[in-house]
Amino acid sequence: MRVTAPPEAGAKVRVEGVSKVFPHKAAPVQALDAVDLTIGEGEFVCMVGPSGCGKSTLLRIVADLMKPSTGRVEVSHVDPARPWRSVVFQDYGIFPWKTVAQNVRLGLRLNGVPKKKSAELAATWLDRVGLTDFADVLPDTLSGGMRQRVSVARAFALEPELLLMDEPFAALDIQLRTIMQDELVALWQTRRRSVLFITHNLDEAIYLGDRVVLMSSRPGRVVADFQVPFERPRDPRIRGSAEFAELEQRIWDLLRVEVEKALPGTMKTGAGDS
Ligand SMILES: Nc1ncnc2c1ncn2[C@@H]1O[C@H](COP(=O)(O)OP(=O)(O)OP(=O)(O)O)[C@@H](O)[C@H]1O
């Protein structure tokens, strides 16, 4: 549900008691169980959890692409001139038959931005993500990292109040992923907005986020919520610090328990030992 009032007590997103059950031939699948989550205005929240624990389902519910079975989601939408949210998916979600610039412009046009303004904004954002020279090519001719930059440019060009990102860098190799993370941190630091970012990668979650929220194995619940203590602007060298490694270990200790719960019996630690 979208509310036009300014965020209450600084909360941009309020997820309250959200559960989701998918009907299924054999037995219903409960993806989420009474999830509570708040994202502050301008806050970057990363979500981690075992595979299949319901992270994407939650993101889709917050994006209003799917309804919860129970519970409610409230997102404050303050400025009617800006879209309330924009979503970036792992598979880029770009149209292969449209050029890079057309892809970015289309996102804007679909959100009611006039033609001339769309062209200007698309050019600005393609420049920011370093793709000006590729504006007129088809996405197929680009590398994975460049395609993901198109998708990030399209989402940021909309200047949404809330950015929802579902494992946007998962398909990239480690070097490109690191570069994209630095680019995202830099873009976000120039224009802070509320972000929900799903990842499997703890290093990525800590480097990008103000908070790291940990989900349980399915049905997903929030089991821990870590404040990331590093100041902004983030210095990439924090990744080599003892404090970073210590936080990563603390999160992994809890995540590992949840991952193991989701594993088939024979793969759990100690299974087969006697
Ligand atoms: N449309 C759907 N219909 C039926 N079941 C679904 C549907 N979408 C998701 N599920 C099931 O809900 C559970 C949660 O899926 P979801 O994709 O949200 O998990 P996830 O944490 O994002 O997983 P991953 O980390 O592997 O991407 C899974 O068991 C999945 O099979």
Coordinates of C-alpha atoms and ligand atoms in Angstrom, one line a residue:
M1 CA 0.0 0.0 0.0
R2 CA 1.3 3.4 -0.9
V3 CA 0.8 6.3 1.5
T4 CA 1.4 9.8 0.4
A5 CA 2.2 11.1 3.9
P6 CA 5.8 11.9 4.8
P7 CA 7.5 8.9 6.3
E8 CA 6.5 8.3 9.9
A9 CA 9.5 8.5 12.2
G10 CA 11.8 8.4 9.1
A11 CA 10.5 5.0 7.8
K12 CA 10.3 4.7 4.0
V13 CA 9.1 1.1 4.0
R14 CA 7.2 -0.7 6.7
V15 CA 6.6 -4.4 6.3
E16 CA 4.4 -5.8 9.0
G17 CA 3.6 -9.5 9.6
V18 CA 4.0 -10.4 6.0
S19 CA 3.4 -14.1 5.1
K20 CA 3.2 -15.7 1.7
V21 CA 1.9 -19.1 0.8
F22 CA 2.0 -20.3 -2.8
P23 CA -0.6 -22.9 -3.7
H24 CA 1.0 -26.0 -5.1
K25 CA -0.3 -29.3 -6.5
A26 CA 1.4 -31.5 -3.8
A27 CA 1.3 -29.1 -0.8
P28 CA 1.2 -25.3 -0.4
V29 CA 4.6 -23.7 -0.2
Q30 CA 5.0 -21.2 2.6
A31 CA 7.7 -18.8 1.4
L32 CA 7.5 -16.1 4.1
D33 CA 6.3 -16.2 7.7
A34 CA 5.4 -13.0 9.6
V35 CA 8.2 -10.8 8.2
D36 CA 8.7 -7.5 9.9
L37 CA 11.1 -5.0 8.3
T38 CA 11.6 -1.3 8.3
I39 CA 13.7 0.6 5.8
G40 CA 14.5 4.2 6.8
E41 CA 14.4 7.2 4.5
G42 CA 17.7 7.2 2.5
E43 CA 18.8 3.9 4.1
F44 CA 20.6 1.1 2.1
V45 CA 19.4 -2.2 3.5
C46 CA 21.0 -5.5 2.2
M47 CA 19.2 -8.8 2.7
V48 CA 20.9 -12.1 2.8
G49 CA 19.6 -15.6 3.5
P50 CA 19.7 -19.2 2.3
S51 CA 18.6 -20.0 -1.3
G52 CA 14.8 -20.3 -1.6
C53 CA 14.1 -18.6 1.8
G54 CA 11.8 -16.1 0.2
K55 CA 14.0 -13.0 -0.4
S56 CA 12.8 -12.4 -4.0
T57 CA 9.2 -13.0 -2.9
L58 CA 9.6 -10.3 -0.2
L59 CA 11.1 -7.9 -2.7
R60 CA 8.2 -8.5 -5.2
I61 CA 5.7 -7.9 -2.5
V62 CA 7.4 -4.6 -1.5
A63 CA 7.5 -3.7 -5.2
D64 CA 3.7 -4.4 -5.3
L65 CA 4.3 -7.0 -8.1
M66 CA 2.7 -9.6 -5.8
K67 CA 0.3 -9.5 -2.9
P68 CA 1.1 -11.0 0.6
S69 CA -1.2 -13.7 1.9
T70 CA -1.3 -11.9 5.2
G71 CA 0.3 -8.8 6.7
R72 CA 0.8 -5.4 5.1
V73 CA 3.4 -3.2 3.4
E74 CA 3.4 0.5 3.6
V75 CA 5.7 2.6 1.4
S76 CA 5.6 6.4 1.8
H77 CA 5.5 8.2 -1.6
V78 CA 6.3 11.8 -0.9
D79 CA 7.0 13.4 -4.2
P80 CA 4.3 12.7 -6.9
A81 CA 6.7 14.0 -9.6
R82 CA 9.0 10.9 -8.9
P83 CA 8.1 7.2 -9.2
W84 CA 7.7 5.6 -5.9
R85 CA 10.0 2.7 -6.8
S86 CA 12.1 1.1 -9.5
V87 CA 13.3 -2.5 -9.7
V88 CA 16.6 -4.0 -10.9
F89 CA 16.7 -7.8 -11.5
Q90 CA 19.6 -10.1 -12.0
D91 CA 18.7 -10.8 -15.6
Y92 CA 18.9 -7.0 -16.4
G93 CA 15.3 -6.9 -17.6
I94 CA 16.3 -5.0 -20.7
F95 CA 14.8 -5.3 -24.2
P96 CA 17.2 -6.9 -26.6
W97 CA 15.5 -5.4 -29.7
K98 CA 16.0 -1.8 -28.4
T99 CA 19.2 0.1 -28.3
V100 CA 20.9 1.0 -25.0
A101 CA 19.6 4.6 -25.1
Q102 CA 16.1 3.4 -26.1
N103 CA 16.0 1.0 -23.2
V104 CA 16.8 3.8 -20.7
R105 CA 14.3 6.2 -22.4
L106 CA 11.6 3.7 -22.5
G107 CA 11.7 3.3 -18.7
L108 CA 11.3 7.0 -18.4
R109 CA 8.5 7.3 -21.0
L110 CA 6.5 4.5 -19.4
N111 CA 6.7 6.6 -16.2
G112 CA 5.2 9.6 -17.9
V113 CA 8.4 11.6 -18.5
P114 CA 8.0 13.8 -21.6
K115 CA 10.0 12.8 -24.7
K116 CA 12.6 15.6 -24.7
K117 CA 13.2 15.3 -20.9
S118 CA 13.6 11.5 -21.3
A119 CA 16.2 11.9 -23.9
E120 CA 18.2 14.3 -21.8
L121 CA 17.9 12.2 -18.7
A122 CA 18.9 9.0 -20.6
A123 CA 22.0 10.8 -22.0
T124 CA 23.0 12.1 -18.5
W125 CA 22.7 8.6 -16.9
L126 CA 24.4 6.8 -19.7
D127 CA 27.3 9.2 -19.3
R128 CA 27.3 8.6 -15.5
V129 CA 27.6 4.8 -16.0
G130 CA 30.2 5.3 -18.8
L131 CA 28.1 4.1 -21.7
T132 CA 27.7 7.2 -23.8
D133 CA 29.7 5.6 -26.7
F134 CA 27.3 2.6 -26.7
A135 CA 24.0 4.5 -26.6
D136 CA 23.0 3.4 -30.1
V137 CA 24.0 -0.3 -30.0
L138 CA 21.8 -3.3 -29.2
P139 CA 22.4 -4.8 -25.7
D140 CA 23.4 -8.2 -27.2
T141 CA 26.7 -6.6 -28.3
L142 CA 27.6 -5.6 -24.7
S143 CA 29.3 -7.5 -22.0
G144 CA 27.3 -8.7 -19.0
G145 CA 28.7 -5.8 -16.8
M146 CA 27.7 -3.2 -19.4
R147 CA 24.2 -4.7 -19.7
Q148 CA 23.9 -4.5 -16.0
R149 CA 25.0 -0.8 -16.1
V150 CA 22.2 -0.2 -18.6
S151 CA 19.8 -1.6 -16.2
V152 CA 21.2 0.4 -13.3
A153 CA 21.1 3.6 -15.4
R154 CA 17.5 3.0 -16.3
A155 CA 16.6 2.5 -12.6
F156 CA 18.5 5.5 -11.4
A157 CA 17.3 7.8 -14.3
L158 CA 13.8 7.4 -12.9
E159 CA 15.0 8.9 -9.7
P160 CA 12.7 6.7 -7.7
E161 CA 12.1 7.2 -4.0
L162 CA 12.8 3.5 -3.4
L163 CA 15.2 1.2 -5.3
L164 CA 14.6 -2.5 -5.2
M165 CA 17.5 -4.6 -6.4
D166 CA 17.4 -8.4 -6.6
E167 CA 20.9 -9.9 -6.9
P168 CA 21.7 -7.4 -9.6
F169 CA 25.4 -8.4 -9.9
A170 CA 25.1 -12.1 -9.3
A171 CA 25.8 -13.0 -13.0
L172 CA 29.0 -11.0 -13.2
D173 CA 32.5 -12.2 -12.7
I174 CA 34.3 -11.1 -9.5
Q175 CA 36.3 -8.3 -11.1
L176 CA 33.2 -6.7 -12.8
R177 CA 31.2 -7.3 -9.7
T178 CA 33.7 -5.3 -7.6
I179 CA 33.7 -2.5 -10.2
M180 CA 29.9 -2.4 -10.3
Q181 CA 29.7 -2.3 -6.5
D182 CA 32.1 0.7 -6.4
E183 CA 30.0 2.4 -9.1
L184 CA 26.8 1.7 -7.2
V185 CA 28.2 3.1 -3.9
A186 CA 29.4 6.2 -5.7
L187 CA 26.0 6.8 -7.5
W188 CA 24.1 6.2 -4.3
Q189 CA 26.4 8.5 -2.3
T190 CA 25.7 11.4 -4.6
R191 CA 21.9 10.9 -4.4
R192 CA 20.9 8.9 -1.4
R193 CA 17.6 7.0 -1.6
S194 CA 16.1 4.1 0.2
V195 CA 17.4 0.8 -1.2
L196 CA 16.5 -2.9 -0.6
F197 CA 19.3 -4.9 -2.1
I198 CA 19.2 -8.7 -2.1
T199 CA 22.4 -10.7 -2.4
H200 CA 24.0 -14.0 -1.5
N201 CA 27.4 -12.3 -1.1
L202 CA 28.2 -11.2 2.5
D203 CA 31.2 -9.1 1.4
E204 CA 28.9 -7.2 -1.0
A205 CA 26.1 -6.8 1.6
I206 CA 28.6 -5.3 4.2
Y207 CA 30.4 -3.1 1.7
L208 CA 27.2 -1.6 0.3
G209 CA 24.7 -1.6 3.1
D210 CA 23.9 0.5 6.2
R211 CA 22.3 -2.6 7.6
V212 CA 22.4 -6.3 6.7
V213 CA 19.2 -8.2 7.4
L214 CA 19.5 -11.9 7.7
M215 CA 16.5 -14.2 6.7
S216 CA 16.0 -17.7 8.1
S217 CA 15.6 -20.8 6.0
R218 CA 12.2 -21.1 4.4
P219 CA 9.7 -20.0 5.5
G220 CA 11.7 -16.8 5.6
R221 CA 11.6 -14.7 8.8
V222 CA 14.0 -11.9 9.8
V223 CA 16.4 -13.6 12.3
A224 CA 19.1 -10.9 12.7
D225 CA 19.6 -7.2 11.7
F226 CA 23.2 -5.9 11.7
Q227 CA 24.2 -2.3 11.6
V228 CA 27.2 -1.8 9.4
P229 CA 29.6 0.5 11.3
F230 CA 31.7 1.9 8.4
E231 CA 31.3 5.6 7.6
R232 CA 30.4 7.1 4.2
P233 CA 31.8 7.7 1.7
R234 CA 32.9 4.1 1.9
D235 CA 36.6 3.4 1.3
P236 CA 37.1 0.2 -0.7
R237 CA 40.0 -0.6 1.7
I238 CA 37.6 -1.3 4.6
R239 CA 37.2 -4.7 3.0
G240 CA 40.7 -5.6 4.1
S241 CA 40.1 -4.5 7.7
A242 CA 39.8 -6.7 10.8
E243 CA 36.5 -5.1 11.7
F244 CA 35.1 -6.0 8.3
A245 CA 36.2 -9.6 8.6
E246 CA 34.9 -9.8 12.1
L247 CA 31.4 -8.6 11.0
E248 CA 31.4 -11.0 8.0
Q249 CA 32.2 -13.9 10.4
R250 CA 29.4 -12.9 12.8
I251 CA 26.9 -12.8 10.0
W252 CA 28.2 -16.1 8.5
D253 CA 28.0 -17.9 11.8
L254 CA 24.2 -17.2 11.9
L255 CA 23.7 -17.6 8.1
R256 CA 25.5 -21.0 8.1
V257 CA 23.0 -22.4 10.6
E258 CA 20.1 -21.3 8.3
V259 CA 21.8 -22.6 5.2
E260 CA 22.3 -26.0 6.8
K261 CA 18.7 -26.2 7.9
A262 CA 17.8 -25.8 4.2
L263 CA 20.2 -28.5 3.0
P264 CA 19.1 -32.1 2.4
G265 CA 19.8 -34.3 5.5
T266 CA 22.9 -36.0 4.0
M267 CA 24.6 -32.7 3.4
K268 CA 24.3 -31.2 6.9
T269 CA 27.5 -30.8 8.9
G270 CA 28.2 -34.1 10.7
A271 CA 25.7 -36.1 8.7
G272 CA 27.2 -39.5 8.0
D273 CA 29.7 -39.1 10.9
S274 CA 29.3 -41.6 13.6
Ligands
LIG1 N1 5.3 -18.0 -8.2 C1 5.6 -19.0 -7.4 N2 4.8 -20.1 -7.3 C2 5.1 -21.1 -6.4 N3 6.2 -21.1 -5.6 C3 7.0 -20.1 -5.7 C4 6.7 -19.0 -6.5 N4 7.7 -18.0 -6.3 C5 8.5 -18.6 -5.4 N5 8.1 -19.8 -5.0 C6 8.7 -20.6 -4.0 O1 8.8 -19.8 -2.8 C7 10.1 -20.1 -2.2 C8 10.9 -18.8 -2.0 O2 11.3 -18.4 -3.3 P1 12.1 -17.1 -3.6 O3 12.5 -17.0 -5.0 O4 11.4 -15.9 -3.0 O5 13.5 -17.4 -2.7 P2 14.9 -16.6 -2.7 O6 15.3 -16.5 -1.3 O7 14.8 -15.4 -3.5 O8 15.8 -17.7 -3.4 P3 17.2 -17.5 -4.2 O9 18.1 -17.0 -3.2 O10 17.6 -18.9 -4.6 O11 17.0 -16.6 -5.4 C9 10.8 -21.2 -3.0 O12 10.5 -22.4 -2.4 C10 10.1 -21.0 -4.3 O13 10.1 -22.3 -5.0

